[in-house]
PDB file of C-alpha atoms in Angstrom:
ATOM      1  CA  MET N   1      -7.190 -10.922  11.422  1.00 85.00           C
ATOM      2  CA  SER N   2      -7.217  -8.124   9.479  1.00 90.00           C
ATOM      3  CA  THR N   3      -9.910  -6.750   7.359  1.00 90.00           C
ATOM      4  CA  PHE N   4     -10.281  -4.235   5.385  1.00 92.00           C
ATOM      5  CA  SER N   5     -12.727  -2.868   3.399  1.00 86.00           C
ATOM      6  CA  THR N   6     -12.334  -1.235  -0.612  1.00 88.00           C
ATOM      7  CA  SER N   7     -14.984   1.039  -0.850  1.00 84.00           C
ATOM      8  CA  MET N   8     -17.040   1.253  -4.298  1.00 77.00           C
ATOM      9  CA  SER N   9     -15.419   4.891  -6.025  1.00 74.00           C
ATOM     10  CA  PRO N  10     -18.162   7.084  -7.793  1.00 76.00           C
ATOM     11  CA  HIS N  11     -16.485   5.500 -11.471  1.00 72.00           C
ATOM     12  CA  VAL N  12     -18.021   2.254 -10.706  1.00 71.00           C
ATOM     13  CA  ARG N  13     -21.674   3.590  -8.727  1.00 73.00           C
ATOM     14  CA  TRP N  14     -22.606   5.652 -11.407  1.00 77.00           C
ATOM     15  CA  LEU N  15     -21.631   3.002 -13.805  1.00 74.00           C
ATOM     16  CA  GLY N  16     -24.019   0.982 -12.240  1.00 73.00           C
ATOM     17  CA  LEU N  17     -26.701   2.789 -12.256  1.00 75.00           C
ATOM     18  CA  THR N  18     -26.547   4.093 -15.014  1.00 80.00           C
ATOM     19  CA  THR N  19     -26.592   0.752 -17.125  1.00 76.00           C
ATOM     20  CA  VAL N  20     -29.617  -0.455 -14.356  1.00 76.00           C
ATOM     21  CA  ALA N  21     -31.167   2.811 -15.623  1.00 80.00           C
ATOM     22  CA  ILE N  22     -30.580   2.108 -19.777  1.00 80.00           C
ATOM     23  CA  LEU N  23     -32.007  -0.927 -18.699  1.00 76.00           C
ATOM     24  CA  VAL N  24     -34.980  -0.691 -17.299  1.00 77.00           C
ATOM     25  CA  VAL N  25     -35.054   1.976 -20.557  1.00 80.00           C
ATOM     26  CA  ALA N  26     -34.843  -0.319 -23.085  1.00 75.00           C
ATOM     27  CA  LEU N  27     -36.926  -3.155 -21.447  1.00 73.00           C
ATOM     28  CA  VAL N  28     -39.511  -0.119 -21.156  1.00 75.00           C
ATOM     29  CA  ILE N  29     -39.968   0.153 -24.722  1.00 73.00           C
ATOM     30  CA  LEU N  30     -38.973  -4.447 -25.259  1.00 70.00           C
ATOM     31  CA  PHE N  31     -42.848  -4.433 -23.654  1.00 69.00           C
ATOM     32  CA  GLY N  32     -44.242  -1.578 -25.087  1.00 69.00           C
ATOM     33  CA  ARG N  33     -43.550  -3.045 -28.590  1.00 64.00           C
ATOM     34  CA  ASP N  34     -45.551  -5.411 -30.674  1.00 60.00           C
ATOM     35  CA  ALA N  35     -42.093  -8.247 -30.515  1.00 55.00           C
ATOM     36  CA  GLY N  36     -41.457  -7.599 -27.001  1.00 54.00           C
ATOM     37  CA  GLN N  37     -44.736  -9.773 -25.656  1.00 60.00           C
ATOM     38  CA  SER N  38     -43.093 -13.059 -26.404  1.00 65.00           C
ATOM     39  CA  VAL N  39     -38.882 -12.129 -25.902  1.00 64.00           C
ATOM     40  CA  GLY N  40     -38.815  -9.107 -23.679  1.00 65.00           C
ATOM     41  CA  PRO N  41     -39.307 -11.324 -20.952  1.00 71.00           C
ATOM     42  CA  TYR N  42     -36.835 -13.836 -21.771  1.00 74.00           C
ATOM     43  CA  LEU N  43     -34.859 -10.954 -22.666  1.00 72.00           C
ATOM     44  CA  GLY N  44     -35.371  -8.920 -19.262  1.00 72.00           C
ATOM     45  CA  GLY N  45     -34.712 -12.095 -17.426  1.00 78.00           C
ATOM     46  CA  VAL N  46     -31.771 -12.819 -18.879  1.00 79.00           C
ATOM     47  CA  LEU N  47     -30.505  -9.013 -18.188  1.00 76.00           C
ATOM     48  CA  VAL N  48     -31.591  -9.322 -14.442  1.00 78.00           C
ATOM     49  CA  LEU N  49     -29.340 -13.253 -14.178  1.00 83.00           C
ATOM     50  CA  ILE N  50     -25.540 -11.496 -16.115  1.00 80.00           C
ATOM     51  CA  LEU N  51     -27.097  -8.695 -12.751  1.00 78.00           C
ATOM     52  CA  GLY N  52     -27.270 -10.310  -9.997  1.00 82.00           C
ATOM     53  CA  ALA N  53     -24.412 -12.483 -11.166  1.00 82.00           C
ATOM     54  CA  THR N  54     -22.072  -9.594 -11.751  1.00 81.00           C
ATOM     55  CA  TYR N  55     -22.795  -8.028  -8.070  1.00 82.00           C
ATOM     56  CA  LEU N  56     -22.359 -11.748  -6.495  1.00 85.00           C
ATOM     57  CA  VAL N  57     -19.060 -12.523  -7.895  1.00 84.00           C
ATOM     58  CA  SER N  58     -17.013  -8.455  -7.348  1.00 85.00           C
ATOM     59  CA  THR N  59     -15.247  -8.004  -4.473  1.00 88.00           C
ATOM     60  CA  ARG N  60     -16.235  -6.700  -1.592  1.00 88.00           C
ATOM     61  CA  GLU N  61     -13.599  -7.592   1.668  1.00 92.00           C
ATOM     62  CA  TYR N  62      -9.951  -8.561   2.027  1.00 95.00           C
ATOM     63  CA  GLU N  63      -8.775 -10.528   5.460  1.00 95.00           C
ATOM     64  CA  ILE N  64      -5.726 -11.492   7.137  1.00 95.00           C
ATOM     65  CA  ALA N  65      -4.827 -13.268   9.113  1.00 92.00           C
ATOM     66  CA  GLY N  66      -2.936 -17.450   8.908  1.00 92.00           C
ATOM     67  CA  GLY N  67      -0.058 -16.137   6.649  1.00 92.00           C
ATOM     68  CA  ARG N  68      -3.074 -15.939   4.634  1.00 94.00           C
ATOM     69  CA  LEU N  69      -4.643 -13.889   1.254  1.00 95.00           C
ATOM     70  CA  VAL N  70      -8.583 -13.886   1.349  1.00 95.00           C
ATOM     71  CA  VAL N  71     -10.378 -12.140  -1.489  1.00 95.00           C
ATOM     72  CA  GLN N  72     -14.330 -12.185   0.969  1.00 94.00           C
ATOM     73  CA  LYS N  73     -17.085 -11.529  -2.330  1.00 91.00           C
ATOM     74  CA  VAL N  74     -20.020 -11.210  -1.775  1.00 89.00           C
ATOM     75  CA  LEU N  75     -20.361 -14.176  -2.745  1.00 89.00           C
ATOM     76  CA  GLY N  76     -17.622 -17.190  -1.411  1.00 90.00           C
ATOM     77  CA  CYS N  77     -14.000 -16.084  -1.362  1.00 93.00           C
ATOM     78  CA  LYS N  78     -10.380 -16.850  -3.327  1.00 93.00           C
ATOM     79  CA  SER N  79      -7.742 -17.472  -1.316  1.00 94.00           C
ATOM     80  CA  PHE N  80      -3.895 -16.832  -1.430  1.00 96.00           C
ATOM     81  CA  GLU N  81       0.247 -17.431   0.171  1.00 94.00           C
ATOM     82  CA  LEU N  82       1.244 -14.636   1.167  1.00 92.00           C
ATOM     83  CA  ARG N  83       4.134 -16.115   2.713  1.00 90.00           C
ATOM     84  CA  GLY N  84       6.812 -14.990  -0.020  1.00 90.00           C
ATOM     85  CA  ALA N  85       5.516 -12.694  -2.022  1.00 94.00           C
ATOM     86  CA  SER N  86       5.675  -9.284  -2.337  1.00 94.00           C
ATOM     87  CA  VAL N  87       3.821  -6.169  -2.629  1.00 96.00           C
ATOM     88  CA  SER N  88       3.822  -2.450  -2.722  1.00 93.00           C
ATOM     89  CA  ARG N  89       1.514   0.025  -3.629  1.00 93.00           C
ATOM     90  CA  ASP N  90       1.255   1.408  -6.328  1.00 91.00           C
ATOM     91  CA  ALA N  91      -0.727   5.029  -6.850  1.00 88.00           C
ATOM     92  CA  LEU N  92      -0.645   4.103 -11.321  1.00 89.00           C
ATOM     93  CA  ALA N  93      -1.722   0.112 -10.875  1.00 89.00           C
ATOM     94  CA  PHE N  94      -4.441   0.685 -12.668  1.00 88.00           C
ATOM     95  CA  GLN N  95      -3.596   2.958 -15.388  1.00 88.00           C
ATOM     96  CA  GLY N  96      -3.797   1.985 -18.873  1.00 86.00           C
ATOM     97  CA  MET N  97      -5.005  -1.854 -17.502  1.00 87.00           C
ATOM     98  CA  THR N  98      -7.317  -4.009 -20.538  1.00 86.00           C
ATOM     99  CA  ARG N  99      -9.916  -5.668 -19.842  1.00 86.00           C
ATOM    100  CA  VAL N 100      -9.284  -8.944 -20.546  1.00 90.00           C
ATOM    101  CA  PHE N 101     -11.729 -11.653 -19.158  1.00 89.00           C
ATOM    102  CA  GLY N 102     -13.743 -10.190 -16.284  1.00 81.00           C
ATOM    103  CA  ASN N 103     -15.751  -6.687 -14.947  1.00 78.00           C
ATOM    104  CA  GLY N 104     -14.883  -3.085 -16.693  1.00 74.00           C
ATOM    105  CA  GLY N 105     -16.632  -1.586 -13.492  1.00 71.00           C
ATOM    106  CA  PHE N 106     -20.206  -2.851 -13.008  1.00 72.00           C
ATOM    107  CA  PHE N 107     -19.667  -3.569  -9.320  1.00 78.00           C
ATOM    108  CA  ALA N 108     -16.246  -3.775  -9.395  1.00 80.00           C
ATOM    109  CA  PHE N 109     -12.885  -4.434 -11.233  1.00 85.00           C
ATOM    110  CA  ASP N 110     -12.922  -7.395 -11.213  1.00 87.00           C
ATOM    111  CA  GLY N 111     -10.957 -10.102 -13.557  1.00 90.00           C
ATOM    112  CA  LEU N 112      -7.888 -10.907 -15.738  1.00 93.00           C
ATOM    113  CA  PHE N 113      -7.088  -7.266 -16.918  1.00 94.00           C
ATOM    114  CA  TYR N 114      -3.514  -6.484 -18.284  1.00 95.00           C
ATOM    115  CA  SER N 115      -1.425  -3.306 -18.384  1.00 91.00           C
ATOM    116  CA  ARG N 116       2.500  -2.905 -20.542  1.00 92.00           C
ATOM    117  CA  ARG N 117       4.114  -2.320 -17.047  1.00 90.00           C
ATOM    118  CA  ILE N 118       2.415  -5.130 -15.143  1.00 91.00           C
ATOM    119  CA  GLY N 119       1.628  -7.601 -17.455  1.00 93.00           C
ATOM    120  CA  PHE N 120      -1.014  -9.573 -17.036  1.00 96.00           C
ATOM    121  CA  VAL N 121      -2.696  -8.542 -13.069  1.00 95.00           C
ATOM    122  CA  ARG N 122      -6.134 -10.249 -11.649  1.00 95.00           C
ATOM    123  CA  SER N 123      -7.923  -7.288 -10.116  1.00 93.00           C
ATOM    124  CA  TYR N 124     -10.635  -7.665  -6.813  1.00 93.00           C
ATOM    125  CA  ALA N 125     -11.081  -4.688  -6.413  1.00 91.00           C
ATOM    126  CA  ARG N 126     -14.135  -2.296  -6.142  1.00 88.00           C
ATOM    127  CA  ASN N 127     -11.789   1.504  -6.982  1.00 85.00           C
ATOM    128  CA  ARG N 128      -8.740   2.279  -8.927  1.00 85.00           C
ATOM    129  CA  ASP N 129      -7.964   4.631  -5.683  1.00 84.00           C
ATOM    130  CA  ASN N 130      -5.130   2.467  -3.825  1.00 88.00           C
ATOM    131  CA  GLY N 131      -3.750   0.631  -5.602  1.00 91.00           C
ATOM    132  CA  VAL N 132      -2.315  -2.026  -4.276  1.00 95.00           C
ATOM    133  CA  VAL N 133      -0.233  -5.179  -6.322  1.00 95.00           C
ATOM    134  CA  VAL N 134       1.087  -8.617  -5.077  1.00 96.00           C
ATOM    135  CA  VAL N 135       2.707 -10.093  -6.953  1.00 95.00           C
ATOM    136  CA  LEU N 136       2.169 -14.233  -5.246  1.00 95.00           C
ATOM    137  CA  MET N 137       5.651 -16.691  -5.451  1.00 92.00           C
ATOM    138  CA  GLY N 138       4.483 -18.824  -8.721  1.00 89.00           C
ATOM    139  CA  GLY N 139       4.771 -15.115 -10.423  1.00 91.00           C
ATOM    140  CA  SER N 140       1.401 -14.090 -10.164  1.00 94.00           C
ATOM    141  CA  LYS N 141       0.312 -10.726 -10.189  1.00 96.00           C
ATOM    142  CA  LEU N 142      -2.351  -9.581  -7.892  1.00 96.00           C
ATOM    143  CA  VAL N 143      -4.099  -5.850  -8.056  1.00 95.00           C
ATOM    144  CA  LEU N 144      -5.871  -5.024  -5.177  1.00 95.00           C
ATOM    145  CA  SER N 145      -7.319  -1.921  -3.825  1.00 93.00           C
ATOM    146  CA  PRO N 146      -8.180  -1.558   0.109  1.00 95.00           C
ATOM    147  CA  ASP N 147      -9.216   1.123   1.605  1.00 92.00           C
ATOM    148  CA  GLU N 148      -6.467   1.794   4.058  1.00 94.00           C
ATOM    149  CA  PRO N 149      -3.745   0.689   1.589  1.00 93.00           C
ATOM    150  CA  ASP N 150      -0.837   1.296   4.549  1.00 93.00           C
ATOM    151  CA  ALA N 151      -2.122  -1.112   7.138  1.00 94.00           C
ATOM    152  CA  PHE N 152      -3.219  -2.963   4.837  1.00 94.00           C
ATOM    153  CA  ILE N 153       0.719  -3.561   3.211  1.00 94.00           C
ATOM    154  CA  THR N 154       2.095  -3.813   6.933  1.00 93.00           C
ATOM    155  CA  ALA N 155      -1.021  -6.399   7.819  1.00 94.00           C
ATOM    156  CA  ALA N 156       0.259  -8.845   4.871  1.00 94.00           C
ATOM    157  CA  LEU N 157       4.656  -7.681   5.814  1.00 93.00           C
ATOM    158  CA  ALA N 158       3.533  -9.131   9.151  1.00 91.00           C
ATOM    159  CA  GLN N 159       1.710 -12.637   7.455  1.00 90.00           C
ATOM    160  CA  GLY N 160       5.233 -12.875   5.440  1.00 86.00           C
ATOM    161  CA  ALA N 161       4.864 -11.215   2.664  1.00 89.00           C
ATOM    162  CA  VAL N 162       7.935  -9.124   1.508  1.00 86.00           C
ATOM    163  CA  LEU N 163       7.762  -5.002   0.632  1.00 85.00           C
ATOM    164  CA  SER N 164       9.490  -3.914  -2.685  1.00 84.00           C
ATOM    165  CA  ALA N 165       9.335  -0.758  -4.823  1.00 75.00           C
ATOM    166  CA  PRO N 166       6.917  -0.245  -7.089  1.00 65.00           C
TER     167      PRO N 166
END
């Protein structure tokens, strides 16, 4: 089994820290007001739940073994068949992507995105620096960002994927 990490980019890290700081300031202000005494705990609870859920479903690493790609999340995983899939390194994979549904930078770039160049894609990434595009047998597309994209592609090819041009 080959395991590949995906590190949080500075952009993702700062976005997360800024959001948490804004959340804390907003809650402090809200609790300081009369209306905040009744609404504040519920609003604060909901925001903390959203923050926690976003973190728990964020991508942590990739595993390649037995002809499969497994995207490990903080909680759970997603598995994809690599045999017959095509893989390519694409430095521009994240450029111009628009979020359709998912997380666009808070702990990760996870979810369904649209790109004029690639079309609809599922992104499982923590940074936008090392784009790798995987086109599965059924035509579904994944955009990943392993810290070592060349080693990732080599491992995918060894498990039955084919190399394609970006």
